[in-house]
Amino acid sequence: MRYIESFRDGMHVSDVFLCKNRQVCLTKSGKEYGNLILQDKTGTIDAKIWDLGSPGIGNFEPMDYVYIDADVTVFQNSNQLNIKRARKADEGEYVPGDYLPVSSKDIGLMYEELLGFIKSLKNPYLKKLLESFFVEDTAFAKAFQFHSAAKSVHHGFVGGLLEHTLSVVKLCDYYAGYYPVINRDLLLTAAMFHDMGKTQELSSFPENDYTDDGQLLGHIIIGTEMIGERIRTIPGFPVKLTSELKHCILAHHGELEYGSPKKPAIIEALALNFADNTDAKLETMIEVLKSAGDNNGWLGYNRLMETNIRKTTE
Amino acid sequence: MRYIESFRDGMHVSDVFLCKNRQVCLTKSGKEYGNLILQDKTGTIDAKIWDLGSPGIGNFEPMDYVYIDADVTVFQNSNQLNIKRARKADEGEYVPGDYLPVSSKDIGLMYEELLGFIKSLKNPYLKKLLESFFVEDTAFAKAFQFHSAAKSVHHGFVGGLLEHTLSVVKLCDYYAGYYPVINRDLLLTAAMFHDMGKTQELSSFPENDYTDDGQLLGHIIIGTEMIGERIRTIPGFPVKLTSELKHCILAHHGELEYGSPKKPAIIEALALNFADNTDAKLETMIEVLKSAGDNNGWLGYNRLMETNIRKTTE
Amino acid sequence: MRYIESFRDGMHVSDVFLCKNRQVCLTKSGKEYGNLILQDKTGTIDAKIWDLGSPGIGNFEPMDYVYIDADVTVFQNSNQLNIKRARKADEGEYVPGDYLPVSSKDIGLMYEELLGFIKSLKNPYLKKLLESFFVEDTAFAKAFQFHSAAKSVHHGFVGGLLEHTLSVVKLCDYYAGYYPVINRDLLLTAAMFHDMGKTQELSSFPENDYTDDGQLLGHIIIGTEMIGERIRTIPGFPVKLTSELKHCILAHHGELEYGSPKKPAIIEALALNFADNTDAKLETMIEVLKSAGDNNGWLGYNRLMETNIRKTTE
Amino acid sequence: MRYIESFRDGMHVSDVFLCKNRQVCLTKSGKEYGNLILQDKTGTIDAKIWDLGSPGIGNFEPMDYVYIDADVTVFQNSNQLNIKRARKADEGEYVPGDYLPVSSKDIGLMYEELLGFIKSLKNPYLKKLLESFFVEDTAFAKAFQFHSAAKSVHHGFVGGLLEHTLSVVKLCDYYAGYYPVINRDLLLTAAMFHDMGKTQELSSFPENDYTDDGQLLGHIIIGTEMIGERIRTIPGFPVKLTSELKHCILAHHGELEYGSPKKPAIIEALALNFADNTDAKLETMIEVLKSAGDNNGWLGYNRLMETNIRKTTE
Amino acid sequence: MRYIESFRDGMHVSDVFLCKNRQVCLTKSGKEYGNLILQDKTGTIDAKIWDLGSPGIGNFEPMDYVYIDADVTVFQNSNQLNIKRARKADEGEYVPGDYLPVSSKDIGLMYEELLGFIKSLKNPYLKKLLESFFVEDTAFAKAFQFHSAAKSVHHGFVGGLLEHTLSVVKLCDYYAGYYPVINRDLLLTAAMFHDMGKTQELSSFPENDYTDDGQLLGHIIIGTEMIGERIRTIPGFPVKLTSELKHCILAHHGELEYGSPKKPAIIEALALNFADNTDAKLETMIEVLKSAGDNNGWLGYNRLMETNIRKTTE
Amino acid sequence: MRYIESFRDGMHVSDVFLCKNRQVCLTKSGKEYGNLILQDKTGTIDAKIWDLGSPGIGNFEPMDYVYIDADVTVFQNSNQLNIKRARKADEGEYVPGDYLPVSSKDIGLMYEELLGFIKSLKNPYLKKLLESFFVEDTAFAKAFQFHSAAKSVHHGFVGGLLEHTLSVVKLCDYYAGYYPVINRDLLLTAAMFHDMGKTQELSSFPENDYTDDGQLLGHIIIGTEMIGERIRTIPGFPVKLTSELKHCILAHHGELEYGSPKKPAIIEALALNFADNTDAKLETMIEVLKSAGDNNGWLGYNRLMETNIRKTTE
């Protein structure tokens, strides 16, 4: 398959792409044409169907995989596709994994590493709670590995939720080793669960957009409820531990104005907030620097960093 | 019984009071003495036991009801009790209701009014949910009527939670009548439930202080979970309605920095936020003005109103 | 008359419209053409005069009513008019009311209701002051009924100032009934006057834009001065009542950063602030939801609500 | 007369002082005693009347001038007076000027300088308006010279309003000379009037406290109304000029959160804001440094400067 | 020379301009063309080279002075140049001063005035320090006179840094005359140095853009280091004076959130902050009003003034 | 030696203590007495000299080590010393280390660990710069090991600067291992230097208070200048690397309002900000929890954490 990032002016393309968006527009002379956004895992591209009535143009919907015949042209410094023929692709014609941005790390290995951390815990209740999700609840386990950690911003790719969670768990493990007052079992459990609500806040790929519950409740509350509900099925789970674990989830954004209804009141909540924030912000900057390609100069004002930024000189 | 607000210099007092606080202190000459705070429903008073070793001084703990013999004196412009004799009171010696600040409105009548609003709703799921708490769950119903709405600030008395809730419900009913786009059933249900988490955020009277869950989770999250758990027992409760109801509870403080993890996204959440805020702030000012007694001049800077305030001229 | 909201591609239109804006532009080939915005009470539309030198194109100015012959075309998904002939309309050819957005409620009835509230007051000075504006000052009374409450945002239509004022008065009446400490006469008077300065802050329809005084002084100060000046003509008007009434007007935005030079220091000022804010925000959301038409999904980020919003599910 | 700042332990004092405050308190043994604050222009001192029933103690009220016989003692590192005899002083026994903090500059000369600036203006309307206050309105002129510019903070002394106003006028005169785009007549007029509302916001010395209007309306609004009312008595006063002058008064605090209902929209309003702020802040720091006496080290955190401060090394 | 601001549709232009920017773009049909921005001291203009291969089009780079033959056309209401011939200009063909925005005041005279202030100081160390930069360090002196005070905002022209510095020095001189507690030598020295770091924060004209050090360190830190380094070459320079001078530079933005790492702790730092802020804001408004040309109405919302603004009525 | 934390009512004490503070006060009866604060490494205690004229009371100054004879009494629940005899101690009579709070970790070992990190770097310029301070500059090395990291808040003890620096270096080392894009040499160098300015911002123990430079310039600027000055002595030190290193120091507080004049613009600056903040906040909470002793309940509102806090349940 020829990927979008390799398109050059004048190429002819005959391949399947994911249709992210499809609209009918009017030319200045009043003629209708089709305006599409096509996607594969290397990026997206605008595509036009100038002759919607052509017999070669079949029916398809947004989020369909579509087989197209098209020419690459350049418009306002960007590549564009002029589509000659298009039809909905059959299931066997494509591999979904080719069409989604995906973690550069191996999802299976990362998950193994996460399970290893669960095994290392000592508190039987926390261990049982973690296993009930990550080991026994296969639907959850699958969703957790496949999900992104964001619609955009950072870790917005397949496996992103797992990759971010693992980074946070490891950083928390480092903290727990360095500051002995920290309760490692509580902190690592909270770290593994802290963004679990994102499995319901965001719909799955390829859509990866906010759900109704995501907008009305948010992943912090969804995750807290998921934990509360599951704990009620584990006899003898300590009451104080339940509250402390939920508190860590609730407080992990650190400040009320960032959506946490409580500020960290115990040290594990504070540590989780730092681990989450550190990985989120560093990964955000890493993704911004990567997307700059060969540009080693100043990249202008970055809204997330709230300052002009640039790569470090070698 | 002779109430605290009627004490005058030189009186002798022989009655039962609630002991809110008890500490042992040292005089400048190094002698130990007892420092108490006694309470009845009209207020609190400092009390001293200068001779802790006296045979007339029995054992008792904070939150005990205590029978005392004492003289009223004046120290730095405030009344004070010099206790001669003290002992833990027996259950029959006092009526608990005499020792707690209590709503000036009839709790039974207010509750009837609240049940009347439930009857007026049309949506069977919301009605069933409300009845499952306010009618069938007698422990909840009793706690709800007895609870305050705050440790201090506004409605900090027995029946305060009910009184505030009813005010909010009525104001919401007014809104629903005036702005037809509002879904009355959803808004009134949310209004009745909005502070239900306070039954667990604050301990019961006479203590009336934050619980562990109150500090770690807060009444917004506690209430949301209570609703979520109960809804799961009602077959067929609509999914979207569940989310919208929870959203109203979550968003009723209106701003992230006031502890709501989401801002109002539907009009009922916005309306509930206004009703809650209006009653809370007006009641706060009413309580401040009342506590000023006969002072018709400027009352100085009020931290809650963030300005100097005074009563309105007749 | 054929209204703008009913235009469809290919229609021919021969009618009078209000010309909100008129500019001369250049085509890419350097030729001048006319660029207009036409308005009726159902909306606005872009219109082009491609041949400015044509004998059918007469002279007219912005804010003139203009008779046009034109064809409806579609450009970039929006309707547009290609004007063939245009001339200033004569006075008898149109009814101004057809060209302005107007309250959906009957202005006469609303005004009657407002006058009813004035009659219900007991304080003779406040009553006299209200009548001197709403009854005896016919220029003011006419302007008050015709004015909008805003250039945009909420109640931005003919009768909007009256409609908003009446809503605030009624809500204040509800408060005064529920919280007995409130001085009803003072609160209702302040409610009726609170936005009176908008009659000078905004010019009349069809312009409905900020005046010089509106920008330099604002409706809060203008209204306070209007009241102060009129009170000086009423012998014996109590001094304290004057200050309290002015204070309510000054403080009705509630916070310094919203343009009130004082925060509410008496309970009527606080109550007015809540009533104004409640009606303004709920009406804003109602107008946003209405403008979404049939869209029952998420409407995206709303700048005024500072969050994503959607309609409530039936 | 022996001034308060010269009192030393063991001195006997027989003189007249202004009684700022008078309360009856109780000793620990329950005996009533009198607690006074006495003032002269060099400071204030606590004074006690231990035997209220003594025949030497006459009747007097706060704000009376009182003749006392007393001994200076030291309590907790501060001087204190033990009063033996006290009576209301007769008018001839004291010179009021001895009892008030007063500008170190000559009030008459400063006023002459202010009048000189009025003469230098060219716009006849502004000149007439200024003269109607500062020349023809003798009650206003007298109050203006006698008033302080603040209850505390800066320029809180007799003549303070005049001294601050003159500083602002001169700085504005400097601006007008340096930046030719500035309308000198408008700016200097606004400078002379900018704090005129303080003559009603604060009561006269010796009380010098906020009035009811001061608290409800504030000097910005009071001043704006004073100008508006007076202008209506001057035929032909230009409408735009009226609005611009009022705007300068309204906007002179520069930011909404500092109590200005409008931000500066014309350059004279902006310039006035800078002149006012510069003199107010520099004078505040000068007064703080003066009050530190010989202390050349760090003076600790200063709430007004929001930082630790110290004097500059010689 | 024919300046850009005098171009009209249809003119033919044969002159040298500064090439600020040069890019190769693609037409819709895929053909390359040149897209330039040309500048002279009266403004900038877009220019196109439609036939890049033409023998008349020579090689040149951004920031070169370029001789062009071109026609003026109008596109979307703006002038544009169609370039027929272009080549890099020789040094003798143009006067650089014609291509840069430049102070309207005489740079030489302003510099003389600045040197006069240095002569007026009494402290030998400060004098020596100033002379070491402004008199002896000819590279610095030249850069200081040529530099702008900003990339945009205010004083963004050749001589702007000097003009702004002189205004601040004069205002500080006024302060020092009016408030005797101010140490004039320290304040005027700090004023002359306060923005000296801009000679390294911004590159020279014609580029006038942020340097790497400008972005990473900022002019406040750069200037502080420049002073510190130079002082180490002056034997006996007092330690406290060094710290106070550096502090004035560091604190001259007045607030941490404006980039000062310390708030003003001595009165000269506070005075410098006011002088800098006053000149910067007034000059900003003056430049905005100038750029409005003949428009005497409201100029809309101004981001720097955070309000709508207009010129003052004559 | 008997340490302050072991004092009990009635003990007699004969030992040397550090005199942190000494004042002469007056009793209510006007008699002078001495008011001292004595310190050892376990805490501080108030001490009184009731008879200043006694022959046993010698001369000494604050910050002297003083030999005292005294009795322990209890006043208002705190221990207090009544001093009978006091004299300045001779050098051989005490070990300074007994009088200062000191890190619980071995300073020598920590310093070895720090030097190990320097050895692990590859960039010769950064290594040389680090060695010039930590190895060759023995005065700096000694001060660095002895200094605290704060006057109060966190790490406010001997060795605190080293302990905090080492924690930050290790956390940065972890980051550099986890995120390969990070330049480890730059980050670790910046980490080692980030608070070096504190050696001049705070005076040495036992005083440990802000210096004049500390207040006027702050450790961020002092450190940046120290680095800049030293780099100028290292031939060939890369210019960009200098700027990036300084930028990391300047930006390590992360936000302008926390005293950084620049926000992090390169990833090492961002990483350093997170490492510093994480260790500072976690250590602050750890110190607060430790100081709570056996209290396992809620510890009330903590100003640094901006919330109520408590220890985690075992």
Short mmCIF file of N, CA and C in Angstrom, two decimals, chain E residues 201 212-218 221 224-225 228-229 232 239-240 243-244 246-247 250 256-262 265-266, chain F residues 201 212-218 221 224-225 228-229 232 239-240 243-244 246-247 250 256-262 265-266:
data_model
loop_
_atom_site.label_atom_id
_atom_site.label_comp_id
_atom_site.label_asym_id
_atom_site.label_seq_id
_atom_site.Cartn_x
_atom_site.Cartn_y
_atom_site.Cartn_z
N GLU E 201 18.21 41.46 22.39
CA GLU E 201 16.96 40.68 22.33
C GLU E 201 16.39 40.70 20.91
N ASP E 212 17.86 34.37 19.28
CA ASP E 212 17.81 33.18 20.12
C ASP E 212 17.92 33.58 21.60
N ASP E 213 18.87 34.42 21.93
CA ASP E 213 18.99 34.89 23.31
C ASP E 213 17.77 35.69 23.74
N GLY E 214 17.21 36.44 22.81
CA GLY E 214 16.01 37.21 23.13
C GLY E 214 14.89 36.29 23.58
N GLN E 215 14.74 35.17 22.89
CA GLN E 215 13.66 34.25 23.25
C GLN E 215 13.99 33.46 24.51
N LEU E 216 15.25 33.03 24.65
CA LEU E 216 15.60 32.17 25.78
C LEU E 216 15.82 32.94 27.07
N LEU E 217 16.33 34.17 26.97
CA LEU E 217 16.70 34.92 28.18
C LEU E 217 15.85 36.17 28.35
N GLY E 218 15.62 36.91 27.27
CA GLY E 218 14.83 38.14 27.37
C GLY E 218 15.69 39.35 27.72
N ILE E 221 16.96 40.07 31.53
CA ILE E 221 18.11 39.32 32.04
C ILE E 221 19.37 39.71 31.28
N THR E 224 20.61 42.98 32.63
CA THR E 224 21.17 42.82 33.98
C THR E 224 22.57 42.23 33.93
N GLU E 225 22.75 41.23 33.07
CA GLU E 225 24.08 40.63 32.94
C GLU E 225 25.08 41.60 32.33
N GLY E 228 26.17 43.84 35.08
CA GLY E 228 26.99 43.13 36.07
C GLY E 228 28.41 42.92 35.56
N GLU E 229 28.51 42.53 34.31
CA GLU E 229 29.82 42.26 33.72
C GLU E 229 30.67 43.54 33.66
N ARG E 232 32.04 44.82 37.04
CA ARG E 232 33.22 44.10 37.54
C ARG E 232 34.53 44.69 37.02
N VAL E 239 28.96 47.70 46.38
CA VAL E 239 28.20 46.45 46.26
C VAL E 239 26.70 46.69 46.32
N LYS E 240 26.27 47.48 47.32
CA LYS E 240 24.82 47.71 47.48
C LYS E 240 24.25 48.44 46.27
N SER E 243 23.62 46.06 43.46
CA SER E 243 22.40 45.28 43.63
C SER E 243 21.16 46.12 43.38
N GLU E 244 21.18 47.36 43.85
CA GLU E 244 20.01 48.21 43.67
C GLU E 244 19.80 48.56 42.20
N LYS E 246 20.81 46.73 39.57
CA LYS E 246 20.30 45.51 38.91
C LYS E 246 18.84 45.27 39.25
N HIS E 247 18.51 45.50 40.53
CA HIS E 247 17.12 45.29 40.95
C HIS E 247 16.17 46.18 40.15
N LEU E 250 15.70 44.57 36.82
CA LEU E 250 14.92 43.34 36.93
C LEU E 250 13.45 43.61 37.19
N LEU E 256 5.44 40.06 38.45
CA LEU E 256 6.02 38.79 38.00
C LEU E 256 5.40 38.34 36.69
N GLU E 257 4.08 38.45 36.58
CA GLU E 257 3.44 37.91 35.36
C GLU E 257 3.77 38.71 34.11
N TYR E 258 4.41 39.86 34.26
CA TYR E 258 4.89 40.60 33.08
C TYR E 258 6.37 40.33 32.83
N GLY E 259 6.94 39.36 33.53
CA GLY E 259 8.31 38.95 33.21
C GLY E 259 9.39 39.50 34.12
N SER E 260 9.02 40.27 35.12
CA SER E 260 10.01 40.71 36.10
C SER E 260 10.14 39.63 37.17
N PRO E 261 11.37 39.12 37.42
CA PRO E 261 11.49 38.08 38.44
C PRO E 261 11.36 38.62 39.86
N LYS E 262 11.35 39.93 40.04
CA LYS E 262 11.15 40.54 41.36
C LYS E 262 10.21 41.73 41.22
N ALA E 265 11.13 46.75 45.08
CA ALA E 265 11.32 46.73 46.53
C ALA E 265 11.91 48.03 47.03
N ILE E 266 12.41 48.88 46.14
CA ILE E 266 12.90 50.21 46.54
C ILE E 266 12.19 51.23 45.67
N GLU F 201 21.57 33.65 48.08
CA GLU F 201 20.25 34.20 48.41
C GLU F 201 19.99 34.11 49.91
N ASP F 212 20.62 40.61 51.32
CA ASP F 212 20.20 41.76 50.53
C ASP F 212 20.07 41.37 49.06
N ASP F 213 21.08 40.69 48.53
CA ASP F 213 21.01 40.23 47.15
C ASP F 213 19.87 39.23 46.96
N GLY F 214 19.64 38.41 47.97
CA GLY F 214 18.54 37.44 47.89
C GLY F 214 17.22 38.14 47.69
N GLN F 215 17.03 39.23 48.41
CA GLN F 215 15.75 39.93 48.29
C GLN F 215 15.68 40.75 47.01
N LEU F 216 16.79 41.38 46.62
CA LEU F 216 16.75 42.28 45.45
C LEU F 216 16.84 41.53 44.13
N LEU F 217 17.57 40.41 44.12
CA LEU F 217 17.81 39.73 42.84
C LEU F 217 17.18 38.33 42.82
N GLY F 218 17.30 37.58 43.91
CA GLY F 218 16.74 36.24 43.96
C GLY F 218 17.69 35.20 43.40
N ILE F 221 18.26 34.63 39.42
CA ILE F 221 19.13 35.56 38.70
C ILE F 221 20.58 35.42 39.17
N THR F 224 22.05 32.39 37.53
CA THR F 224 22.29 32.61 36.11
C THR F 224 23.55 33.45 35.88
N GLU F 225 23.73 34.47 36.71
CA GLU F 225 24.94 35.30 36.56
C GLU F 225 26.20 34.53 36.93
N GLY F 228 27.06 32.45 33.98
CA GLY F 228 27.53 33.26 32.87
C GLY F 228 28.97 33.72 33.07
N GLU F 229 29.26 34.15 34.29
CA GLU F 229 30.60 34.66 34.60
C GLU F 229 31.65 33.54 34.47
N ARG F 232 32.50 32.45 30.85
CA ARG F 232 33.40 33.35 30.13
C ARG F 232 34.87 33.01 30.37
N VAL F 239 28.14 28.93 22.30
CA VAL F 239 27.22 30.03 22.59
C VAL F 239 25.80 29.53 22.82
N LYS F 240 25.31 28.67 21.92
CA LYS F 240 23.92 28.18 22.06
C LYS F 240 23.75 27.39 23.35
N SER F 243 23.30 29.66 26.28
CA SER F 243 21.96 30.24 26.36
C SER F 243 20.95 29.19 26.85
N GLU F 244 21.10 27.96 26.35
CA GLU F 244 20.16 26.92 26.75
C GLU F 244 20.30 26.57 28.23
N LYS F 246 21.49 28.59 30.64
CA LYS F 246 20.93 29.72 31.41
C LYS F 246 19.40 29.69 31.36
N HIS F 247 18.86 29.39 30.18
CA HIS F 247 17.41 29.35 30.05
C HIS F 247 16.80 28.32 31.01
N LEU F 250 16.75 29.88 34.42
CA LEU F 250 15.76 30.96 34.49
C LEU F 250 14.33 30.44 34.52
N LEU F 256 5.74 32.53 35.00
CA LEU F 256 6.18 33.89 35.33
C LEU F 256 5.77 34.25 36.76
N GLU F 257 4.54 33.91 37.14
CA GLU F 257 4.08 34.35 38.46
C GLU F 257 4.79 33.65 39.60
N TYR F 258 5.57 32.61 39.30
CA TYR F 258 6.39 32.00 40.35
C TYR F 258 7.84 32.52 40.29
N GLY F 259 8.08 33.56 39.52
CA GLY F 259 9.38 34.21 39.56
C GLY F 259 10.34 33.84 38.44
N SER F 260 9.92 32.98 37.52
CA SER F 260 10.74 32.71 36.34
C SER F 260 10.46 33.77 35.30
N PRO F 261 11.49 34.49 34.82
CA PRO F 261 11.23 35.51 33.81
C PRO F 261 10.90 34.94 32.43
N LYS F 262 11.10 33.63 32.24
CA LYS F 262 10.74 32.98 30.97
C LYS F 262 10.07 31.65 31.27
N ALA F 265 11.05 26.80 27.22
CA ALA F 265 10.93 26.83 25.77
C ALA F 265 11.63 25.63 25.13
N ILE F 266 12.42 24.91 25.88
CA ILE F 266 13.04 23.68 25.37
C ILE F 266 12.71 22.57 26.36
#
